[in-house]
Short mmCIF file of C-alpha atoms in Angstrom, two decimals:
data_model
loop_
_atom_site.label_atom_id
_atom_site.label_comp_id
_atom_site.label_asym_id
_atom_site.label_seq_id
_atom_site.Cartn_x
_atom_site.Cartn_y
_atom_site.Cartn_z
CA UNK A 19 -35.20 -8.90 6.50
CA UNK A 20 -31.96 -7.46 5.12
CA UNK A 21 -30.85 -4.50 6.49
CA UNK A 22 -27.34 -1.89 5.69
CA UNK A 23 -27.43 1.04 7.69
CA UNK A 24 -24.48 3.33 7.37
CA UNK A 25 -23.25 5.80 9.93
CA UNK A 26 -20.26 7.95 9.98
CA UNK A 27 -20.94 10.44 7.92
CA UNK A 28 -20.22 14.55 8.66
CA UNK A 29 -18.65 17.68 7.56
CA UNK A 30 -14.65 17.47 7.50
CA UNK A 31 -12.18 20.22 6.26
CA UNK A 32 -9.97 19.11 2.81
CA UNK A 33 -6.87 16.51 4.34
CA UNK A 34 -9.33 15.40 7.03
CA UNK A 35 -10.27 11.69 7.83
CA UNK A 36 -13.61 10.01 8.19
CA UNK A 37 -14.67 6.66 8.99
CA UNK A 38 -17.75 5.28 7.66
CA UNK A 39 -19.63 1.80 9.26
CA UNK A 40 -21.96 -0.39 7.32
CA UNK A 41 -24.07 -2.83 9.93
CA UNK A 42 -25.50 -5.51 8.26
CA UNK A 43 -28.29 -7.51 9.77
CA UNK A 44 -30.65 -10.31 8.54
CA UNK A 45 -27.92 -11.54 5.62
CA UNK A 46 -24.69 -13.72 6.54
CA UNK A 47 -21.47 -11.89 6.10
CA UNK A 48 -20.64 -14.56 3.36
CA UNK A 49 -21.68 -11.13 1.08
CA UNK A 50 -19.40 -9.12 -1.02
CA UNK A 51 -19.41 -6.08 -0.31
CA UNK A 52 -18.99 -2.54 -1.64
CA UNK A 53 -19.05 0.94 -1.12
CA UNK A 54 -20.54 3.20 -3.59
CA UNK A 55 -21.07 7.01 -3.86
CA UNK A 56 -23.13 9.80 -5.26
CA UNK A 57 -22.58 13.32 -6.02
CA UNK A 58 -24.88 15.84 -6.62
CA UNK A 59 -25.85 15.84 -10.07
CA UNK A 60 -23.66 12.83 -11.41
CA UNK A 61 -23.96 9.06 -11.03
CA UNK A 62 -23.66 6.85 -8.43
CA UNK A 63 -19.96 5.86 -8.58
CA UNK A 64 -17.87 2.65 -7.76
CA UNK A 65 -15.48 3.29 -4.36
CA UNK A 66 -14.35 0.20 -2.76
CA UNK A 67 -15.39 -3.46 -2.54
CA UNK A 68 -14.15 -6.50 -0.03
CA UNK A 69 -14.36 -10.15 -0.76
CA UNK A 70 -15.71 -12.84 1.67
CA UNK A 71 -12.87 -13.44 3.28
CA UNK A 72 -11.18 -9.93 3.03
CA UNK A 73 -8.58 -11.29 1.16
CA UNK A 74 -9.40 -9.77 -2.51
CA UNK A 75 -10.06 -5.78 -2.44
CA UNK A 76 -10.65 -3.65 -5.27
CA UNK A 77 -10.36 0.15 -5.47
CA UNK A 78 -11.72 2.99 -7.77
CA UNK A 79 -8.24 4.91 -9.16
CA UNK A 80 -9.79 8.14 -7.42
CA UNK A 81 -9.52 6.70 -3.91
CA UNK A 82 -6.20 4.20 -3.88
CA UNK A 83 -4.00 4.99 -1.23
CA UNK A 84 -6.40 7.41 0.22
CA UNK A 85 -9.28 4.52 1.39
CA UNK A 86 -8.95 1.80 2.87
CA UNK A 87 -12.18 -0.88 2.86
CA UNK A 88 -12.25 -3.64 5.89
CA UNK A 89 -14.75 -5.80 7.93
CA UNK A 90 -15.29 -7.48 10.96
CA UNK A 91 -17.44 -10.94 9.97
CA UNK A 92 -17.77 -11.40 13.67
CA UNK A 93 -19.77 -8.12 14.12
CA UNK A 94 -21.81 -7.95 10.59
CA UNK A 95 -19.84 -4.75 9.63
CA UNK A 96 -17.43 -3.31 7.11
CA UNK A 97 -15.58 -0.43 7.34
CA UNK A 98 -14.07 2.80 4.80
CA UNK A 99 -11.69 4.66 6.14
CA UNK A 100 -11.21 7.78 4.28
CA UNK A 101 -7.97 9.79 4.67
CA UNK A 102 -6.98 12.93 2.97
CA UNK A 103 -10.02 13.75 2.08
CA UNK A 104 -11.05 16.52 -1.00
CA UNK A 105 -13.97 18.43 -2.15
CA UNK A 106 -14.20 15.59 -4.64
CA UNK A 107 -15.21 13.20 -2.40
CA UNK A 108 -18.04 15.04 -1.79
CA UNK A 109 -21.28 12.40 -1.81
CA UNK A 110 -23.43 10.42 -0.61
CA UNK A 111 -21.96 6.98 0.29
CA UNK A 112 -23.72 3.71 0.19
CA UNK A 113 -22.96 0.95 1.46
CA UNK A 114 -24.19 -2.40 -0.80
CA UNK A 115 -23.99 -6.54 -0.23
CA UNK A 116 -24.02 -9.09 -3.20
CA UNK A 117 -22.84 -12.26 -5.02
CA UNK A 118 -20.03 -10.98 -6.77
CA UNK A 119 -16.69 -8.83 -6.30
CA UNK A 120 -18.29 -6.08 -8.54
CA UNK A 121 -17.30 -2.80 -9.44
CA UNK A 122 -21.00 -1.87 -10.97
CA UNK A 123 -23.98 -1.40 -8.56
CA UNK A 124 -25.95 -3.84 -10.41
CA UNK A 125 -23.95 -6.92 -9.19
CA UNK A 126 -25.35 -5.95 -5.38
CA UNK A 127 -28.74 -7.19 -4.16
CA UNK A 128 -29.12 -5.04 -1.24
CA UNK A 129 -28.52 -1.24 -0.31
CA UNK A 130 -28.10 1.25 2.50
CA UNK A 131 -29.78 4.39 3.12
CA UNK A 132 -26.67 6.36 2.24
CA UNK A 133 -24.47 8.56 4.81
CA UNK A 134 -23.36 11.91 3.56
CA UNK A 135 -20.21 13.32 3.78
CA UNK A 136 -19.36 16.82 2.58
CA UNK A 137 -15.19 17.57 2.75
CA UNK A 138 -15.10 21.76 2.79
CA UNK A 139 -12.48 23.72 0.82
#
């Protein structure tokens, strides 16, 4: 049985930092994988996604240079570091595995619960 269960998540002033996890069990870490988001009200949005290896890594415009998307294949888990954080990136952040290097949620097979983070004014 697949599993993605994110942690990380909080309340963090605007500039702050966060650090989200993604542990994967039950699928080998031969996945893509992404992170995802969702605001209230809007659509679940593209963030960050890492190739097998970790050598090809693609970014939404909104968070280049501001997150930073790694993994560690020996413990099942990938990482997004979030600095200088706004309101903006206000959501709920899923973590997702798949086939492909996608930017759209349908090119992932399996999903997390979702971690929220909320950056305050």
């Amino acid at each position: 049985q697949v599993q993605l269960v994110e942690s990380g998540g909080g309340l963090v002033q605007a500039g702050g930092s966060l650090r989200l996890t993604c542990a994967a069990s039950g699928l080998t870490f031969s996945y893509y994988m992404g992170w995802f988001r969702q605001a209230p009200g809007k659509e679940r949005e593209f963030v960050a996604a890492i190739s097998r290896t970790g050598r090809s890594i693609e970014y939404a415009d909104s968070v280049k240079g501001r997150f930073t998307i790694s993994k560690d294949n020996a413990k099942n888990t990938v990482y997004l570091q979030m600095n200088s954080l706004i309101p903006e990136d206000t959501a709920v952040y899923y973590c997702a595995a798949g086939n492909l290097l996608a930017r759209m949620s349908a090119g992932y097979n399996y999903w997390g619960q979702g971690t929220r983070v909320t950056v305050s004014s």
